[in-house]
GROMACS .gro file of C-alpha atoms in nm:
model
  336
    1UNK     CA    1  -8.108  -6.654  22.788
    2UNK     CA    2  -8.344  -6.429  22.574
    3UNK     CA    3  -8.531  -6.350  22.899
    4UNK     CA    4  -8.271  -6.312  23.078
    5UNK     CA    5  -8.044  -6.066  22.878
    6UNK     CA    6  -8.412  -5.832  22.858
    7UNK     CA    7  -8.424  -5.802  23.235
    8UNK     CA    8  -8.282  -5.466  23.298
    9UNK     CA    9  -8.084  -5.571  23.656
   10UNK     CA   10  -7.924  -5.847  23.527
   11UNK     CA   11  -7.812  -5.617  23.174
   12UNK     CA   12  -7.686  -5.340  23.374
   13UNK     CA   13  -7.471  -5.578  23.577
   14UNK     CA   14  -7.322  -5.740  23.277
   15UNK     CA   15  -7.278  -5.411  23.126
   16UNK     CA   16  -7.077  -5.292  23.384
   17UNK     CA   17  -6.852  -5.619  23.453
   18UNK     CA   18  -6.802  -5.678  23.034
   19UNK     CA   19  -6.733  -5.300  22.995
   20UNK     CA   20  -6.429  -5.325  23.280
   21UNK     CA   21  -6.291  -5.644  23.187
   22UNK     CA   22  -6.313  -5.522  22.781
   23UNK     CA   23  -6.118  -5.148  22.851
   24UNK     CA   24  -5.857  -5.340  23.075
   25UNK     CA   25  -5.788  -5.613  22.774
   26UNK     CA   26  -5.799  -5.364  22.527
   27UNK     CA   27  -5.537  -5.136  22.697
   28UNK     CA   28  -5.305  -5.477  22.734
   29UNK     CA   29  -5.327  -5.537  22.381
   30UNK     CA   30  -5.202  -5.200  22.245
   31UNK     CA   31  -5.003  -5.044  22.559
   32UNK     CA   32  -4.912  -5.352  22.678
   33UNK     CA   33  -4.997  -5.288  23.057
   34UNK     CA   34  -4.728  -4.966  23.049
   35UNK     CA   35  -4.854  -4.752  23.323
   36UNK     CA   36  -4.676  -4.359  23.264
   37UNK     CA   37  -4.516  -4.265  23.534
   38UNK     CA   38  -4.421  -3.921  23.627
   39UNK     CA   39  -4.098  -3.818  23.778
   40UNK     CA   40  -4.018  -3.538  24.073
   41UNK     CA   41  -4.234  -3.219  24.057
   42UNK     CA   42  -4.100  -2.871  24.154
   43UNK     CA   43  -4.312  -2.603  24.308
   44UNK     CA   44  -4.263  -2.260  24.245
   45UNK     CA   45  -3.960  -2.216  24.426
   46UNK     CA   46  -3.738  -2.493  24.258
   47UNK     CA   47  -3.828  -2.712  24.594
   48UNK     CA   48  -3.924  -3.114  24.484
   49UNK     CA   49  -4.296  -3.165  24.593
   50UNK     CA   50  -4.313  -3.493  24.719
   51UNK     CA   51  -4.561  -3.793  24.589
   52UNK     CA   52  -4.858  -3.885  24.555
   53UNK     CA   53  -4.917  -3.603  24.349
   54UNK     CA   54  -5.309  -3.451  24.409
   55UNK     CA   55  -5.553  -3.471  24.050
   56UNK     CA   56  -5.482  -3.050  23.994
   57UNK     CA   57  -5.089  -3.157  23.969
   58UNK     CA   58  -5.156  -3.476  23.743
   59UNK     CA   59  -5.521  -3.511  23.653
   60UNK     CA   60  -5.752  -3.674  23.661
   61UNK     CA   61  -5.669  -3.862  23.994
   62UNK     CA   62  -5.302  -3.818  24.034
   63UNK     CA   63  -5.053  -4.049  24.103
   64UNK     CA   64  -4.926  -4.277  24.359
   65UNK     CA   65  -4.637  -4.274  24.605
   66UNK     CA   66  -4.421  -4.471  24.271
   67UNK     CA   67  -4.559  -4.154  24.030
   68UNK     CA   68  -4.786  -4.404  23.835
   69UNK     CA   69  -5.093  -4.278  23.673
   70UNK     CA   70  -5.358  -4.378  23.930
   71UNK     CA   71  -5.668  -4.393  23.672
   72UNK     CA   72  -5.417  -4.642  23.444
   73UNK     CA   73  -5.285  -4.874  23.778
   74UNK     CA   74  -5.703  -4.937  23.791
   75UNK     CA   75  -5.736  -5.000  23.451
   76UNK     CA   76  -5.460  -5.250  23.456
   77UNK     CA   77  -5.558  -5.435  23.739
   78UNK     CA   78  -5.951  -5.433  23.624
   79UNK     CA   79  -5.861  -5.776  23.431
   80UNK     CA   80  -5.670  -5.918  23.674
   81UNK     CA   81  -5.918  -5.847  23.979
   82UNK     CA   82  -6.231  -5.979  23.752
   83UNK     CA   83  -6.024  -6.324  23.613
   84UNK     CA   84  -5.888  -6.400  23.979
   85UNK     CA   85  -6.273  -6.350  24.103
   86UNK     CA   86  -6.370  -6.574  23.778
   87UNK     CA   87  -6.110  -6.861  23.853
   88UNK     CA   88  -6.181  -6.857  24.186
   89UNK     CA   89  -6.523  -6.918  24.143
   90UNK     CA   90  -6.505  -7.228  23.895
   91UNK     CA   91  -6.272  -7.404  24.169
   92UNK     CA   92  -6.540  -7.362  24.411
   93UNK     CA   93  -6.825  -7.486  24.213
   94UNK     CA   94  -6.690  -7.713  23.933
   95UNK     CA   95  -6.584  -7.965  24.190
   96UNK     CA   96  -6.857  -7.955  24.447
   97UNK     CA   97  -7.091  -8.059  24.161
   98UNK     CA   98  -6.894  -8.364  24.143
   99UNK     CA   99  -6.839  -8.423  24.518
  100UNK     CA  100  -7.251  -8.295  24.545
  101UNK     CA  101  -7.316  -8.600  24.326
  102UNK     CA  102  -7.119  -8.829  24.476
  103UNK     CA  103  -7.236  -8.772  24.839
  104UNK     CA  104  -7.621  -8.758  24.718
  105UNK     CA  105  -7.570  -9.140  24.570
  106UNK     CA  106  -7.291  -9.300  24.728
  107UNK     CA  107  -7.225  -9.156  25.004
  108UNK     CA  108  -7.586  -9.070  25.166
  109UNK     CA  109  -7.501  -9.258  25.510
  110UNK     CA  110  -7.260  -8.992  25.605
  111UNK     CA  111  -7.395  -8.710  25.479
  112UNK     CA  112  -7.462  -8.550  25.806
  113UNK     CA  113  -7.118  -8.593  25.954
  114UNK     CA  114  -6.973  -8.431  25.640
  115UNK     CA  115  -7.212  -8.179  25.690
  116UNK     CA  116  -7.128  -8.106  26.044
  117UNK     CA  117  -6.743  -8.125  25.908
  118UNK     CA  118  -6.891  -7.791  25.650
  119UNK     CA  119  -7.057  -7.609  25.915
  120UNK     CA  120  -6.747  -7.628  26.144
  121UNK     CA  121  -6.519  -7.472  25.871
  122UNK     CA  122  -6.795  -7.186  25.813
  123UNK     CA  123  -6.738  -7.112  26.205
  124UNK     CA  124  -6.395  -7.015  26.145
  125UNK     CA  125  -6.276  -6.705  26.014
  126UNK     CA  126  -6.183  -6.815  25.662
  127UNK     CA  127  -6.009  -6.440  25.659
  128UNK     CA  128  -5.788  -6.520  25.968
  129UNK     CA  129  -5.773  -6.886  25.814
  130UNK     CA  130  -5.610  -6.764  25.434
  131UNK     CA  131  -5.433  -6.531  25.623
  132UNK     CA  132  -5.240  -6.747  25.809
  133UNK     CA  133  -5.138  -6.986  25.547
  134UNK     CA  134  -5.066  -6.713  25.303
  135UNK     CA  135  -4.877  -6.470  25.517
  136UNK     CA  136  -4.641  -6.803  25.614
  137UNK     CA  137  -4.629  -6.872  25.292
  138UNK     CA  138  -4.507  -6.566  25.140
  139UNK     CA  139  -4.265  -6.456  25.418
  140UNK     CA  140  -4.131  -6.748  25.581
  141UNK     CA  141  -4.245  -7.015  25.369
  142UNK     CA  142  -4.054  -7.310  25.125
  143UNK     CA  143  -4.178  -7.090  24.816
  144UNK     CA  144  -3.975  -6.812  24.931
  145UNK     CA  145  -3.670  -7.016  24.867
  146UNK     CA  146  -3.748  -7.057  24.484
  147UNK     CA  147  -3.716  -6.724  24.362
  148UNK     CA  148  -3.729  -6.782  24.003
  149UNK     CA  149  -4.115  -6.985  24.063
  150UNK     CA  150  -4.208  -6.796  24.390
  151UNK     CA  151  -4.473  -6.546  24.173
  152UNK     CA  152  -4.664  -6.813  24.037
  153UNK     CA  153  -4.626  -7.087  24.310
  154UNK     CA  154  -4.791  -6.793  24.505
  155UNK     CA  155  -5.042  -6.755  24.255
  156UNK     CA  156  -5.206  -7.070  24.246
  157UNK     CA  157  -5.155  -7.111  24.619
  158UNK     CA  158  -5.359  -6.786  24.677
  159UNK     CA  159  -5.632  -6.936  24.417
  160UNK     CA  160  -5.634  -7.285  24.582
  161UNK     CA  161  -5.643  -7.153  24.982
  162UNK     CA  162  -5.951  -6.925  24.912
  163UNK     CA  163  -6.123  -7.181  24.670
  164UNK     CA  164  -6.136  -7.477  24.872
  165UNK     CA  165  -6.236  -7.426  25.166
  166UNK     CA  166  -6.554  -7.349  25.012
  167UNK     CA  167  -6.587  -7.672  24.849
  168UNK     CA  168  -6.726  -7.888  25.126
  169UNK     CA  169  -6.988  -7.632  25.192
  170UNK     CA  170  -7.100  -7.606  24.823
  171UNK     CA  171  -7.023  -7.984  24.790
  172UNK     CA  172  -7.346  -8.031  25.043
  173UNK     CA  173  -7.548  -7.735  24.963
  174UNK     CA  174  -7.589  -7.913  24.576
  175UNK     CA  175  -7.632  -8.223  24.725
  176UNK     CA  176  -7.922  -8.106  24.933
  177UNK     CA  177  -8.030  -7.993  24.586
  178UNK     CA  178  -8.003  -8.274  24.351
  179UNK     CA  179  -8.190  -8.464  24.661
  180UNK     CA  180  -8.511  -8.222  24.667
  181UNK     CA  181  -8.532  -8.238  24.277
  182UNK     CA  182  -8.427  -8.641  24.295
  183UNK     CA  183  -8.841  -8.657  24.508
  184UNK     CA  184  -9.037  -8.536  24.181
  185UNK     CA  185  -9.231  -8.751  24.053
  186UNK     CA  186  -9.116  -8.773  23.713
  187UNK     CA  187  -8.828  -8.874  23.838
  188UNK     CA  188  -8.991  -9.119  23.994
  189UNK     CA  189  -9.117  -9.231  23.702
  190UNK     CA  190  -8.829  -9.251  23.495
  191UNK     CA  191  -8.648  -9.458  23.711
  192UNK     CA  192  -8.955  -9.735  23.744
  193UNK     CA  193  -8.938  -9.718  23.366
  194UNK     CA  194  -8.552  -9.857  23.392
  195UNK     CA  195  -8.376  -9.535  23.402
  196UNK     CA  196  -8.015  -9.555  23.519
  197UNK     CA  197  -7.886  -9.300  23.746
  198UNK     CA  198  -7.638  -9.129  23.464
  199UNK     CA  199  -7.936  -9.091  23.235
  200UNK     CA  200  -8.166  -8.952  23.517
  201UNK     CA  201  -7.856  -8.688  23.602
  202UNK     CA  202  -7.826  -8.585  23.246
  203UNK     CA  203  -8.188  -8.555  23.138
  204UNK     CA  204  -8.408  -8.509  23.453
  205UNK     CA  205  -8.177  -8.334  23.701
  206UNK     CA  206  -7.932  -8.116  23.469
  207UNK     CA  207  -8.215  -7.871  23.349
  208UNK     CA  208  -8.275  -7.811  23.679
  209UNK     CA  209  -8.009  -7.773  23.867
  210UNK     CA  210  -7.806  -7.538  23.596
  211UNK     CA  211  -8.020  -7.244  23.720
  212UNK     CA  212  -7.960  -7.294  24.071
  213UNK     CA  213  -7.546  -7.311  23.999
  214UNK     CA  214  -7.548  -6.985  23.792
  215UNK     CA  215  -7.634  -6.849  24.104
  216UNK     CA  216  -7.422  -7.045  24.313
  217UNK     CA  217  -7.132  -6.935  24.117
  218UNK     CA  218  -7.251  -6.533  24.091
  219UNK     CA  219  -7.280  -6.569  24.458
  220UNK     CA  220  -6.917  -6.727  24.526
  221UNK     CA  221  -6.815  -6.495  24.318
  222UNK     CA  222  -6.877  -6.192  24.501
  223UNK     CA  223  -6.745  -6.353  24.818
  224UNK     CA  224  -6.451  -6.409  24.635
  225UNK     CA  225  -6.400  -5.988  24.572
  226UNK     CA  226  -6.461  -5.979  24.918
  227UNK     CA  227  -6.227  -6.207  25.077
  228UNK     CA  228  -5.955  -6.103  24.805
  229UNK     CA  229  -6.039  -5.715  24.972
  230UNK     CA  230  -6.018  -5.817  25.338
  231UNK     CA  231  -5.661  -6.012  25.253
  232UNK     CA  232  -5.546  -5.741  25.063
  233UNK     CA  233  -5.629  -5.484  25.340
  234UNK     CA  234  -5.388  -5.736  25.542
  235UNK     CA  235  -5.119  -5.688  25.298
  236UNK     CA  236  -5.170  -6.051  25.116
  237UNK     CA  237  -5.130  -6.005  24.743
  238UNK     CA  238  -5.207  -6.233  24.434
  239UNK     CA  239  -4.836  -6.315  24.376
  240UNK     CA  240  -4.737  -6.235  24.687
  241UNK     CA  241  -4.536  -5.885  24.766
  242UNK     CA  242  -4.274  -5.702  24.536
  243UNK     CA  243  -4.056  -5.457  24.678
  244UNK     CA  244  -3.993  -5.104  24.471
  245UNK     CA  245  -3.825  -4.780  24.546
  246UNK     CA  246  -4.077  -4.474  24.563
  247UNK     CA  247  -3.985  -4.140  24.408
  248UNK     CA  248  -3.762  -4.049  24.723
  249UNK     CA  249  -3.588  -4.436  24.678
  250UNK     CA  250  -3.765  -4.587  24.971
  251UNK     CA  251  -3.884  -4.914  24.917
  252UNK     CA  252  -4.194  -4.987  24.931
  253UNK     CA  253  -4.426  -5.329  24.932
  254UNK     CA  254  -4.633  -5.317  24.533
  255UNK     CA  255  -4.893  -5.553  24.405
  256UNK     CA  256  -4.712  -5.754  24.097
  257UNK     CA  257  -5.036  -5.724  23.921
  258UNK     CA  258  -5.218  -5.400  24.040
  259UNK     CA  259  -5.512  -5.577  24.122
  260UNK     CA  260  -5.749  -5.395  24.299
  261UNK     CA  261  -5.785  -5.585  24.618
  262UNK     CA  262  -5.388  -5.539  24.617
  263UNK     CA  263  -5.373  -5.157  24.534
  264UNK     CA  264  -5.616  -5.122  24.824
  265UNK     CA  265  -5.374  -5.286  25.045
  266UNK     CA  266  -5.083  -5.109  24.940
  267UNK     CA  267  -5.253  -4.737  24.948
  268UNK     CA  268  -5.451  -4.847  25.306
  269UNK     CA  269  -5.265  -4.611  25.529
  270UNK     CA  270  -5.362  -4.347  25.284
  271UNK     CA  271  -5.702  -4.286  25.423
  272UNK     CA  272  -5.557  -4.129  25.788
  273UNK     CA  273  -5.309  -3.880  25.557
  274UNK     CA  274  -5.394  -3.605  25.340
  275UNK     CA  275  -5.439  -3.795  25.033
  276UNK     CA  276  -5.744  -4.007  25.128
  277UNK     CA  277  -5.871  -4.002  24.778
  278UNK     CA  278  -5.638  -4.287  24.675
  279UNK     CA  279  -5.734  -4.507  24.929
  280UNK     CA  280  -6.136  -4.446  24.780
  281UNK     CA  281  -6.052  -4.531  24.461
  282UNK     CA  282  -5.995  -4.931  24.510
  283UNK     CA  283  -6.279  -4.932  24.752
  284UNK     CA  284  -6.548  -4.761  24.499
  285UNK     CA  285  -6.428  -4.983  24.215
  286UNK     CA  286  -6.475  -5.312  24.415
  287UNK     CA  287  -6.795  -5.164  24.548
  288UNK     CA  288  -6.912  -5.101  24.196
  289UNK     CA  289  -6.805  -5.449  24.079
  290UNK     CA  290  -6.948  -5.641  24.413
  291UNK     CA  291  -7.285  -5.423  24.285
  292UNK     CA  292  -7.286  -5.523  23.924
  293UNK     CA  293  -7.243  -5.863  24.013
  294UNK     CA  294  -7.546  -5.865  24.276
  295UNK     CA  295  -7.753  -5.692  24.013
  296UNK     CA  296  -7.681  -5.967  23.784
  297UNK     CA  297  -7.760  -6.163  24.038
  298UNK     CA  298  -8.112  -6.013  24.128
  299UNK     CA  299  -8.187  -6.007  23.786
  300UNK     CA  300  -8.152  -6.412  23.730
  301UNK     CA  301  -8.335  -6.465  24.005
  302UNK     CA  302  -8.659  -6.229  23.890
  303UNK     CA  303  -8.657  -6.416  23.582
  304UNK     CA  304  -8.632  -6.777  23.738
  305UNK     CA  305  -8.878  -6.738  23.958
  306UNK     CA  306  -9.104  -6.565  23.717
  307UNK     CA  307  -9.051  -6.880  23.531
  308UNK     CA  308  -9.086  -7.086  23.784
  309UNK     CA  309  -9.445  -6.937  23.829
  310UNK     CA  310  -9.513  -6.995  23.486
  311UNK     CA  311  -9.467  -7.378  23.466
  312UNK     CA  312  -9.684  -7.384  23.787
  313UNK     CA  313  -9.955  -7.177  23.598
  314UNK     CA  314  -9.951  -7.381  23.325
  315UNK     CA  315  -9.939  -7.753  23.509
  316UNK     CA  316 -10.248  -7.617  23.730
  317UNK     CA  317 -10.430  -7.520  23.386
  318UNK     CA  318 -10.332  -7.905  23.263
  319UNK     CA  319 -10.422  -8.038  23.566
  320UNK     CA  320 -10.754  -7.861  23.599
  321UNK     CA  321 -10.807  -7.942  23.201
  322UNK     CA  322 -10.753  -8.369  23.275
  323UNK     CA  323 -10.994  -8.369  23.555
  324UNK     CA  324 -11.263  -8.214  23.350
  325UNK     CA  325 -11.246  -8.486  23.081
  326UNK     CA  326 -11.479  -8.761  23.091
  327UNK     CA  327 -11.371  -9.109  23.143
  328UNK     CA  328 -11.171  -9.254  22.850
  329UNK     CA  329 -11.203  -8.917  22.667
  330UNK     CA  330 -10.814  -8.919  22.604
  331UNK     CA  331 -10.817  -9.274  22.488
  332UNK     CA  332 -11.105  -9.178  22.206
  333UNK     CA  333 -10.899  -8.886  22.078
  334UNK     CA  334 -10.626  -9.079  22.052
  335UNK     CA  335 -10.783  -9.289  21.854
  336UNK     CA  336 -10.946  -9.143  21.616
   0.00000   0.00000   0.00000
């Protein structure tokens, strides 16, 4: 962790990410999520000006069609975007580990056809697929019944439809894994030596495979920002839609938790008006977060493989070091 934390990618990333997620708690904790909102504007001549206003009329980054603060609606949501893209993530690894274990020992004889099964369900469109079953879901489905438990039905039915349909890929792709380190020879070894297959998992193959997860998950996670983008582009919200009446009383579809993936849905059309600026601002803040989390990403990987080269240095040097000892050599120094 000490190595990791020095490599500058990897620090910036977490920078960024930590900073975000610590300003959007913070502001919970003493405003309590209260985003200002500013009422009708009058222009010189007593005439209402109607919303969004631009960032001269209500800086920094003016408001919304609703009047909210634009610059607060982000800082609200930061929390919500990051845990969803968090959550997400652990549903789509946690349980493939499992299921990655179980295939790789039990259930090796039908490893391919689950594999084929995987590779069919990355052909489809898992946009058009979450799509589908969400958009039902929150406009014609059962849950839309149940009023009073419709927000967080819809909740964990948006986690659950973009988590897993991931699993059966990530189910095989750490079984794959556990099966190349499983052919070392220490391994080997161990199990000749009476090894049972719990403590070969826990001693042999956990050290190893924990690297190659934290970059499963970074990686799941910034498909996860991703998808959560293209769905909310398609007007598919975490929590489903709420309805509320603009400055002017329209009503209008809002994100229940201002996440970003959902403000980007709900200010969309604003990039073909005069106010493209609010549309940008979702887009740059996911693109900054999807960024940090790649650098983090680059940055464990420099240092793994740099480590990686390390332990190969150093078992050439041992190797080279046994081969020039003379027979029994060991066994003398042992001895005496």
């Amino acid at each position: 962790m000490k190595r990791v934390f020095k490599n500058k990618q990897f620090l910036l990333g977490f920078s960024i990410i930590s900073g975000l997620l610590s300003i959007s708690i913070l502001y919970f904790l003493i405003y309590q999520d209260r985003i200002p909102t500013v009422g009708l504007l009058l222009d010189s001549s007593g005439k209402p000006i109607r919303a969004p206003y631009s960032g001269k009329a209500y800086p920094p980054l003016g408001t919304d069609n609703f009047g909210r603060n634009i610059v607060v609606v982000m800082i609200v949501g930061a929390k919500y975007t990051i845990f969803a893209g968090i959550v997400i993530s652990i549903i789509r690894v946690v349980p493939s580990i499992f299921f990655g274990f179980i295939i790789h020992f039990y259930l090796q004889k039908i490893k391919t056809p689950i594999k084929y099964l995987a590779d069919t369900i990355n052909y489809f469109p898992i946009t058009l697929f979450a799509f589908l079953i969400l958009n039902w879901v929150s406009f014609q489905g059962i849950l839309m019944m149940e009023a009073t438990n419709s927000y967080w039905d819809l909740v964990m039915l948006y986690i659950l439809v973009v988590s897993i349909v991931f699993i059966p890929t990530n189910s095989i792709l750490i079984a794959n894994e556990v099966q190349l380190i499983n052919k070392m020879e220490f391994i080997e070894c161990s199990r000749t030596l009476g090894a049972r297959s719990w403590r070969i998992i826990t001693n042999h193959i956990k050290p190893f495979l924990m690297p190659q997860l934290y970059i499963i998950f970074i990686r799941e996670f910034i498909q996860s920002l991703i998808l959560m983008a293209h769905l909310g582009v398609l007007s598919i919200f975490i929590g489903g839609i709420a309805f509320k009446d603009d400055l002017f009383g329209y009503s209008k579809p809002i994100s229940p938790t201002s996440e970003w993936a959902g403000t980007l849905g709900m200010w969309w059309s604003f990039l073909w008006t005069s106010y493209p600026w609010i549309s940008l601002v979702p887009i740059v803040l996911l693109t900054i977060l999807i960024l940090a989390a790649k650098s983090i990403l680059n940055g464990l990987q420099t240092v793994l493989s740099s480590e990686e080269q390390i332990v190969s240095v150093a078992d050439h040097k041992s190797v080279k070091q046994f081969d020039s000892l003379e027979q029994f050599q060991l066994v003398k120094e042992k001895s005496t």
